[in-house]
Coordinates of C-alpha atoms in Angstrom, one line a residue:
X1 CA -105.0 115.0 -11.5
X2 CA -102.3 117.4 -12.5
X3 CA -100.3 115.9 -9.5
X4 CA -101.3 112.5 -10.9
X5 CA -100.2 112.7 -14.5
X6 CA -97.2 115.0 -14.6
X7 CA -94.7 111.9 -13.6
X8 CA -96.1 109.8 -16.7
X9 CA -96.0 112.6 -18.8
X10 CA -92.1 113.3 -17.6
X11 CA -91.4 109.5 -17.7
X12 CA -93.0 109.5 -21.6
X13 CA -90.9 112.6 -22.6
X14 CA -87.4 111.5 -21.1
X15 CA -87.9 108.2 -22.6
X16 CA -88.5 109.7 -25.8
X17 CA -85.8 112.0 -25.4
X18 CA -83.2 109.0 -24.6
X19 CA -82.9 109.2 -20.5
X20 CA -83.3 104.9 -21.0
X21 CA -79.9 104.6 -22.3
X22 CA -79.0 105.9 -18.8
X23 CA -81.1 103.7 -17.0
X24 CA -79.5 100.3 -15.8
X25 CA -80.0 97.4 -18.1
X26 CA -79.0 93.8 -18.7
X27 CA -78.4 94.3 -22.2
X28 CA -79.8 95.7 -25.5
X29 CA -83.5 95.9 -26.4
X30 CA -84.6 93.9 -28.6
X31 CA -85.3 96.9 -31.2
X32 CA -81.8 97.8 -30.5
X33 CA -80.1 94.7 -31.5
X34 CA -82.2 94.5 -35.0
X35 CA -80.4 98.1 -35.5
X36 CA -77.1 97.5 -34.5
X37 CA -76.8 95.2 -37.4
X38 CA -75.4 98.0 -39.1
X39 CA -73.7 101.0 -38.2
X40 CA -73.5 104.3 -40.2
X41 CA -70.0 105.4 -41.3
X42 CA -68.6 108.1 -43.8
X43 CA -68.7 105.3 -46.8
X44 CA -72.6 104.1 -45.8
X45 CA -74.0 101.7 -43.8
X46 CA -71.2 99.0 -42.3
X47 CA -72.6 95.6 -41.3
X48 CA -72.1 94.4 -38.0
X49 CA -73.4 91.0 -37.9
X50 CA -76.0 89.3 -39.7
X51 CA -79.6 89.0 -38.0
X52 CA -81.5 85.9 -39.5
X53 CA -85.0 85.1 -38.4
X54 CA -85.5 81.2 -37.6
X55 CA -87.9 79.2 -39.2
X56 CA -88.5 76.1 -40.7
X57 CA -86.4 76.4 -43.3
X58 CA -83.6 78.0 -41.7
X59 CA -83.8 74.8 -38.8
X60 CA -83.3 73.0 -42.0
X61 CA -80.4 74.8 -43.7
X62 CA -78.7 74.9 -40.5
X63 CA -78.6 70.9 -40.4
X64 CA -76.4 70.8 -43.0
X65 CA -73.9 73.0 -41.2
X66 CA -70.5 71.7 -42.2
X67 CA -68.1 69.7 -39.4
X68 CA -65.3 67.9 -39.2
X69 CA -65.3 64.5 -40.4
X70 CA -62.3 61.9 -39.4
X71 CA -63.6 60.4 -42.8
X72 CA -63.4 63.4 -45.3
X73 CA -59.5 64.4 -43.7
X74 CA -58.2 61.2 -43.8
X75 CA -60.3 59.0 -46.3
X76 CA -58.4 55.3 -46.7
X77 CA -61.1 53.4 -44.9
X78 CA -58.9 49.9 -45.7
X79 CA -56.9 48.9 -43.2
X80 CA -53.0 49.0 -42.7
X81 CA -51.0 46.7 -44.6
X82 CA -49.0 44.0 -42.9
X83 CA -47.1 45.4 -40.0
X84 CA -43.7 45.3 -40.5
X85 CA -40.2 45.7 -38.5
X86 CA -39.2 48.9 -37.9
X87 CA -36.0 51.2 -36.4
X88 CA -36.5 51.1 -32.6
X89 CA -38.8 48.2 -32.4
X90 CA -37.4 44.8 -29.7
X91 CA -36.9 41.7 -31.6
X92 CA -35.6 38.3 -30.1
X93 CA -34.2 35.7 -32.7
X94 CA -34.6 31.9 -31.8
X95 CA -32.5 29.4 -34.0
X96 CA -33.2 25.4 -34.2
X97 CA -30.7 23.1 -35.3
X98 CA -31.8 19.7 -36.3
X99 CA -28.7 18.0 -34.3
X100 CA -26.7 18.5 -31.3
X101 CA -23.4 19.8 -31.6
X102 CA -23.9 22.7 -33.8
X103 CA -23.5 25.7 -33.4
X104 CA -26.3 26.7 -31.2
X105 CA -27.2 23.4 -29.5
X106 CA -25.4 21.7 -26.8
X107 CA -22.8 18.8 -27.4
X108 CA -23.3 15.3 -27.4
X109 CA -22.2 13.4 -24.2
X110 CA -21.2 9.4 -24.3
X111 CA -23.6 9.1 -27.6
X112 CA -26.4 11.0 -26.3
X113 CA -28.0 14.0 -26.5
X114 CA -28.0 16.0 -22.6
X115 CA -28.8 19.7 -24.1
X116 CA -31.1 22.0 -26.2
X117 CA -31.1 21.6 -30.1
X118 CA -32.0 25.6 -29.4
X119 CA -30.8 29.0 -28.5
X120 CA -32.1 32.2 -28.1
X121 CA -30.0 35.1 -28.9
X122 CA -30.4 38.2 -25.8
X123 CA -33.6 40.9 -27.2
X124 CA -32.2 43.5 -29.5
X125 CA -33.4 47.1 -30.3
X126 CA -33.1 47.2 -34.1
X127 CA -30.4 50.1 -34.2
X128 CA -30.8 53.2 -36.8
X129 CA -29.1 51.8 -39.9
X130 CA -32.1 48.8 -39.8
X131 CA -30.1 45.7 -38.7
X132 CA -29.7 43.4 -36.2
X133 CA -26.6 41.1 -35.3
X134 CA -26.6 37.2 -35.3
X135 CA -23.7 35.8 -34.5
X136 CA -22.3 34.0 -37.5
X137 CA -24.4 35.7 -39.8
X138 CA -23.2 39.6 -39.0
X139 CA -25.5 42.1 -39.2
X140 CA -28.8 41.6 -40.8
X141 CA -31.1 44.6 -42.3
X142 CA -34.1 44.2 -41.0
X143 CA -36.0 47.3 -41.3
X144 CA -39.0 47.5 -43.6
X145 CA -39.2 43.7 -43.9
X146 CA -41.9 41.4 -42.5
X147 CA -40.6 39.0 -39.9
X148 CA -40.7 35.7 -42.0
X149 CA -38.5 37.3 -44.5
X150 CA -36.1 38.0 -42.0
X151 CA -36.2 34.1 -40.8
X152 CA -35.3 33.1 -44.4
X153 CA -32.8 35.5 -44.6
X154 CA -30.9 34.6 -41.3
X155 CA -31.6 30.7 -42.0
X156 CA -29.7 31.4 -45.2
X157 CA -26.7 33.2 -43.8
X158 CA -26.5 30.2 -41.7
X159 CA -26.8 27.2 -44.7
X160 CA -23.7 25.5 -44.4
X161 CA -22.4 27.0 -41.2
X162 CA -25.3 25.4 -38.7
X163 CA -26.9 22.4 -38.8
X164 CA -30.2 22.4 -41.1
X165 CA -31.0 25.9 -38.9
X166 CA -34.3 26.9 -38.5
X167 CA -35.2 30.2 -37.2
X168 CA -37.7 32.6 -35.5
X169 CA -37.8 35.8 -34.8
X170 CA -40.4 37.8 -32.3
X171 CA -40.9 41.3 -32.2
X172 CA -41.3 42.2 -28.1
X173 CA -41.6 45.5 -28.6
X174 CA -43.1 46.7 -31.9
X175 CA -43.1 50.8 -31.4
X176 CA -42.7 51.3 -34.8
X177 CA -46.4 50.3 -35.6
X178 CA -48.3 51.7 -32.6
X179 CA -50.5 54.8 -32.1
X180 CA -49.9 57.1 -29.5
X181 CA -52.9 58.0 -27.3
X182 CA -52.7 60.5 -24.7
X183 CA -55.3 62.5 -23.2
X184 CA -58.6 61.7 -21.4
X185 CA -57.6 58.1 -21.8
X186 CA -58.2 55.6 -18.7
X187 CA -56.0 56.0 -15.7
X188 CA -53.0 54.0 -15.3
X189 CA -54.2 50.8 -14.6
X190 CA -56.7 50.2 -17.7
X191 CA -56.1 48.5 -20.8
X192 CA -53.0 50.8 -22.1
X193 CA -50.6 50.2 -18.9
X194 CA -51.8 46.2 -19.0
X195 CA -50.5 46.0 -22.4
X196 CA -47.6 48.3 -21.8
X197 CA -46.6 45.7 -19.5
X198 CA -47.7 42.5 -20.9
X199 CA -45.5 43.8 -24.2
X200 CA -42.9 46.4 -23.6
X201 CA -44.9 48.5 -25.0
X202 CA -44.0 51.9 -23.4
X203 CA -44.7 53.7 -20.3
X204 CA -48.4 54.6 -19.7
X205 CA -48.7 58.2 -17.9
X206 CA -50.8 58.6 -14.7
X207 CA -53.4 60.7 -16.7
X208 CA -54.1 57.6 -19.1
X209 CA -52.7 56.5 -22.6
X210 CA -49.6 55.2 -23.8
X211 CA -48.5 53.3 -26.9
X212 CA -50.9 51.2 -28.0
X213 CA -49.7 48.7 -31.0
X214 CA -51.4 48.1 -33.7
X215 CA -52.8 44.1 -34.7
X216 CA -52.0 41.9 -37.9
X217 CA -55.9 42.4 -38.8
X218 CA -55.9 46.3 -38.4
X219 CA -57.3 48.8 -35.5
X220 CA -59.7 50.9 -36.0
X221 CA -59.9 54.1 -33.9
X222 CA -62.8 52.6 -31.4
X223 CA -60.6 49.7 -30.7
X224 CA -57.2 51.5 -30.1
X225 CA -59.7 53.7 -27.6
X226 CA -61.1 50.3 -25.3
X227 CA -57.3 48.8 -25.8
X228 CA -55.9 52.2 -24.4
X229 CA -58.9 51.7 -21.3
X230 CA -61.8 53.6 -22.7
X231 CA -62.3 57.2 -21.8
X232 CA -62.4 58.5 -18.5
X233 CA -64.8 61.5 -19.0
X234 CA -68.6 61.4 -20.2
X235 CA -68.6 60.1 -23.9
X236 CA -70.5 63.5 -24.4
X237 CA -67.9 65.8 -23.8
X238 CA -65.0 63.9 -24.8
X239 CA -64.0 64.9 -28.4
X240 CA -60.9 63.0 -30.6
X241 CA -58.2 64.3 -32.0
X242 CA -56.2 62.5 -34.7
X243 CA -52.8 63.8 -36.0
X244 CA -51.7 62.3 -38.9
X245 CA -48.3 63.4 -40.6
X246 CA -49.4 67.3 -41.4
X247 CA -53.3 66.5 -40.9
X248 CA -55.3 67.0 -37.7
X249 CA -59.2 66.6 -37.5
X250 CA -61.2 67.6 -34.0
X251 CA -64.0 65.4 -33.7
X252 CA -67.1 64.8 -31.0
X253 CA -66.5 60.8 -29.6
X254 CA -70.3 60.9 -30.2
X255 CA -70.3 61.1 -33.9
X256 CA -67.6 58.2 -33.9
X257 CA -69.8 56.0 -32.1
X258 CA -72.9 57.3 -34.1
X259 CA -71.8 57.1 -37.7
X260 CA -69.5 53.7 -38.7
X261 CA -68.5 55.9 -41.5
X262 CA -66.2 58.0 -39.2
X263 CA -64.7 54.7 -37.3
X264 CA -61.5 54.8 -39.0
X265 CA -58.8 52.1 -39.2
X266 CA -55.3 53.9 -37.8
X267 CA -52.0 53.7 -39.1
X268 CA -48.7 52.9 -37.5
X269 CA -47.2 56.9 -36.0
X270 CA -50.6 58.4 -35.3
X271 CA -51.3 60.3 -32.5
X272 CA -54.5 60.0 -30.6
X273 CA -55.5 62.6 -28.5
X274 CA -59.2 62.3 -26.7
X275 CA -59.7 65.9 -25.4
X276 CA -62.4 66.8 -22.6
X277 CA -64.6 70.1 -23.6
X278 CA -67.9 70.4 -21.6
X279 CA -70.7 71.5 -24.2
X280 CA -71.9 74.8 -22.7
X281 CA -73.9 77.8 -23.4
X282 CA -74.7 81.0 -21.9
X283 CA -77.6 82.3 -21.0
X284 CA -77.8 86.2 -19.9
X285 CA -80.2 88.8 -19.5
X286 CA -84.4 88.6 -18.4
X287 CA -84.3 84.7 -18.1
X288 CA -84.5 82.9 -14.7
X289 CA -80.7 82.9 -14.4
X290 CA -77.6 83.9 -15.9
X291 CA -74.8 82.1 -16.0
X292 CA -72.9 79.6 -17.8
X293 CA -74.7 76.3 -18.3
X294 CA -73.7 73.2 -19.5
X295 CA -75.8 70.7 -21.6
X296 CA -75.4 68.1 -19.7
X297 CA -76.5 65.3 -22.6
X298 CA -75.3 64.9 -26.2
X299 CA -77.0 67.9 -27.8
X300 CA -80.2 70.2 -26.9
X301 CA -82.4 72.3 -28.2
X302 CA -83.4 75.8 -27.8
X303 CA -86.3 75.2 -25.9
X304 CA -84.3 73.0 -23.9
X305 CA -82.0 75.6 -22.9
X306 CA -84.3 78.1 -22.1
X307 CA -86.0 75.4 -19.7
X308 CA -82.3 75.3 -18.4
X309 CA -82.1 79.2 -18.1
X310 CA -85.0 79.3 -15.8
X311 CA -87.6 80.7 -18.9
X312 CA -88.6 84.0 -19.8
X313 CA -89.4 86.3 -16.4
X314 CA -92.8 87.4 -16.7
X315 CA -92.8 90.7 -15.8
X316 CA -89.6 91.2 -17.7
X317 CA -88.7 89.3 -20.7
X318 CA -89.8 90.8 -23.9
X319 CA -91.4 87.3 -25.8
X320 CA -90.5 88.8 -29.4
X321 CA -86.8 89.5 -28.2
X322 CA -85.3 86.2 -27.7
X323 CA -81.5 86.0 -29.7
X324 CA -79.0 83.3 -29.8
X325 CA -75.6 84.8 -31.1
X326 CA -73.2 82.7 -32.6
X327 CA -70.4 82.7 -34.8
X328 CA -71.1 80.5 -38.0
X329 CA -68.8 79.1 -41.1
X330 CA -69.4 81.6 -44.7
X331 CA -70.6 78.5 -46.0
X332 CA -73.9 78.4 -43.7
X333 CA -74.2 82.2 -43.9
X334 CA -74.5 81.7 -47.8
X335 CA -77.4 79.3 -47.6
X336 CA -79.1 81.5 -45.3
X337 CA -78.2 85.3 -46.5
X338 CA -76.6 85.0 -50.0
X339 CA -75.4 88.4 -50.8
X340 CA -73.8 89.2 -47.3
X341 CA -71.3 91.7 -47.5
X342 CA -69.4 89.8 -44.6
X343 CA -69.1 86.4 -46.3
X344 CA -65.2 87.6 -47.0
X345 CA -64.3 86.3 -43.4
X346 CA -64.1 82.3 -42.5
X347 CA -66.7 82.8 -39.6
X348 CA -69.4 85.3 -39.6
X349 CA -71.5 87.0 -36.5
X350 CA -74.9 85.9 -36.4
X351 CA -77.9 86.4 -34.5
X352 CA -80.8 84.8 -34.5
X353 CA -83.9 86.0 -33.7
X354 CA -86.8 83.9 -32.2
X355 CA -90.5 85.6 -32.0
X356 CA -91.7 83.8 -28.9
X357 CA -95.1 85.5 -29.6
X358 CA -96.0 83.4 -32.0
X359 CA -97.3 80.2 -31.3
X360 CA -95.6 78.2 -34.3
X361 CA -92.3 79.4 -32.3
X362 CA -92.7 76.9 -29.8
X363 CA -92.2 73.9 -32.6
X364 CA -89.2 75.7 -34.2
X365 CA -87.4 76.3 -30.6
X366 CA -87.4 72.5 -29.9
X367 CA -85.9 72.4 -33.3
X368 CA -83.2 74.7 -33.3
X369 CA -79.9 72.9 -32.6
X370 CA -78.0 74.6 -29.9
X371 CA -74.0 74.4 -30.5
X372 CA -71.2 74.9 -28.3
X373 CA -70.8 78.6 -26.7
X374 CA -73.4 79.6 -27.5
X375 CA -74.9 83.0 -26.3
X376 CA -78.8 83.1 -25.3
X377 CA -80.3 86.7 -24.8
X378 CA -83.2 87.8 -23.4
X379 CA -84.4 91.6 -23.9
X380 CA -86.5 93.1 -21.8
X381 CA -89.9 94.2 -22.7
X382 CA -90.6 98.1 -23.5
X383 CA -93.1 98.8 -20.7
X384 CA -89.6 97.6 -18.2
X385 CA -88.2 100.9 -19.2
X386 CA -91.1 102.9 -18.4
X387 CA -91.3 101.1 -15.6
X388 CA -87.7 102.1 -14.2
X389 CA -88.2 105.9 -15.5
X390 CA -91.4 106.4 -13.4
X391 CA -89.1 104.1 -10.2
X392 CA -86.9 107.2 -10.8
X393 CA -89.0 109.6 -10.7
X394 CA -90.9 108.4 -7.8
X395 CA -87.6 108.0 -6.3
X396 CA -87.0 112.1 -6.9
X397 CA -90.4 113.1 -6.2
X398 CA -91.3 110.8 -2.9
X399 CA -89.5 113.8 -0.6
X400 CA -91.2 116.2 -2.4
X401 CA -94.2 114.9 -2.5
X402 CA -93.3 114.3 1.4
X403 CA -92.7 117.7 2.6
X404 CA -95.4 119.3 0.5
X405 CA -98.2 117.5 2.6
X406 CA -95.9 118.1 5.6
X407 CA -96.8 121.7 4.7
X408 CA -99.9 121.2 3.8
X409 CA -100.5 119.5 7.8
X410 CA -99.0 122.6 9.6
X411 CA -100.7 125.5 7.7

């Protein structure tokens, strides 16, 4: 019996006396993690992170965690005003005369009429200073100005020089009203690249996107997307990015196509970037497995990750020590803990702690909102630790133990 008992009763008394913070281990306990919140210093305690409890009515508090909205940084939901001509955009003027012999039609041959009443003057690039040049009219500002002004403009440089001229002018190439889009646009080939060629509009990279110009009715930001050739990653993990003057605003695609609200009209010089970021998290210590894993759908819960993570090892996992750690905005961190000392910082350490024991756990786990990078930790259960003291120990005493009934047999 003595023989029996003295291993326990070293295992007991080296785990009381700290040998289990030598022992190998996949992480903290869970009674470890609740202490490090705060660590002792010469001024007091020092808080590490914030540990918050989840229940009902933090799974409510924490769906009113603030995001970015394309809406709230950019607000005009009206669409653009009337395009307009602009410096750099590809114009071709067309003038009419109402006889022959003008100025821009052919002569009249024998008393009749053998050529146009028309001519087109060669495209132009509308130079820096604004203008154009029309011969017999000099150059024309036409910068800033919607096209039919600039016909009744020319048509009245040209009142008493050309016949009764009537003119039109086409803008080929209007860069000066179009949105950029680059990213995780569809490959060359989609709708960017046909319209690039159909209308001059630019050059359309291998990776997708292009210039994309903006209609007389207004874009909004879905329809420069399926003009540019849709998205070539999963709508899930494809995020927009909108650059406006000095404003940017990072948002999921899903929330576009989910909320009107955040289906903004564009305006002519934005930059559209649709960015690829697989929604992850991480799952580490006594679950089924431990590694990175990705969501693989719009948004899961925490019981759906832990499903993903293989569950909680039976003869491992402590039930009552299940964390997630993430980092949150101060303004979620003051709904949840008021008067924490580490709401001076923009984003505060938080861990949450999930009591698997209890049966009303199971309801708040398919609740609980996972987010991107997120960290899922297992502890393992106090009895594992006296379980790898006394593998030690039997690991020290097995030769011993050996060659005293060796003896034993030979006496």
């Amino acid at each position: 019996m003595v023989r029996v008992g003295l291993p326990a009763v070293l295992a007991a008394a080296c785990l009381v006396g700290g040998c289990s913070g030598f022992l190998p281990a996949a992480g903290p306990t869970a009674s470890a993690v609740a202490e490090g919140a705060d660590i002792a210093t010469d001024q007091g305690l020092l808080a590490r992170y914030e540990i918050v409890d989840v229940n009902a009515a933090v799974v409510e508090a924490l769906r009113g965690r603030p995001l970015d909205s394309l809406l709230a940084s950019f607000g005009d939901q009206r669409p653009s005003v009337q395009p307009v001509i602009g410096v750099g955009d590809a114009v071709t003027v067309t003038i009419w005369e109402a006889g022959s012999g003008g100025l821009f039609s052919a002569p009249m041959m024998g008393g009749m009429s053998t050529g146009s009443k028309s001519s087109s003057i060669p495209e132009q690039i509308v130079a820096r200073d604004g203008t154009i040049s029309v011969p017999y009219a000099g150059r024309i500002k036409v910068a800033g100005k919607r096209a039919p002004d600039v016909q009744a403009q020319i048509e009245q440089e040209l009142a008493g020089k050309a016949i009764q001229p009537q003119v039109l002018l086409t803008v080929n190439s209007p860069l000066s009203t179009s949105v950029t889009v680059l990213g995780e646009a569809a490959a060359a080939g989609g709708g960017a690249a046909r319209l690039a060629a159909s209308r001059a509009v630019g050059p359309v990279s291998n990776l997708g996107g292009g210039r994309v110009p903006l209609t007389e009715k207004g874009d909004r930001l879905l329809d420069v997307i399926a003009t540019a050739g849709g998205v070539s990653a999963p709508v899930n993990e494809t995020f927009v990015r909108l650059s406006r003057g000095a404003t940017t605003a990072t948002v999921p695609l899903t929330a576009v196509v989910s909320n009107p609200r955040e289906n903004i009209f564009l305006r002519p010089g934005d930059t559209l970037t649709l960015v690829r970021d697989p929604q992850t998290f991480l799952a580490v210590g006594a679950t089924g497995a431990n590694y990175e894993i990705p969501f693989s759908a719009e948004g899961i819960t925490l019981a759906q990750a832990l499903a993903k993570s293989g569950g909680l090892r039976d003869f491992q996992a402590d039930p009552a020590g299940v964390f997630v750690f993430r980092f949150e905005p101060a303004s979620v961190v003051r709904r949840l803990h008021p008067g924490s000392p580490l709401l001076t910082a923009n984003f505060v350490p938080v861990v949450y702690r999930i009591n698997m024991r209890d049966p009303n756990s199971l309801f708040v786990s398919q609740a609980f909102r996972m987010r991107n990078r997120d960290l899922v930790y297992v502890s393992n259960a106090p009895f594992t630790e006296v379980q790898k003291v006394l593998s030690v120990f039997s690991t020290v005493t097995a030769p011993l133990a050996s060659g005293a009934s060796l003896y034993s047999a030979t006496r």
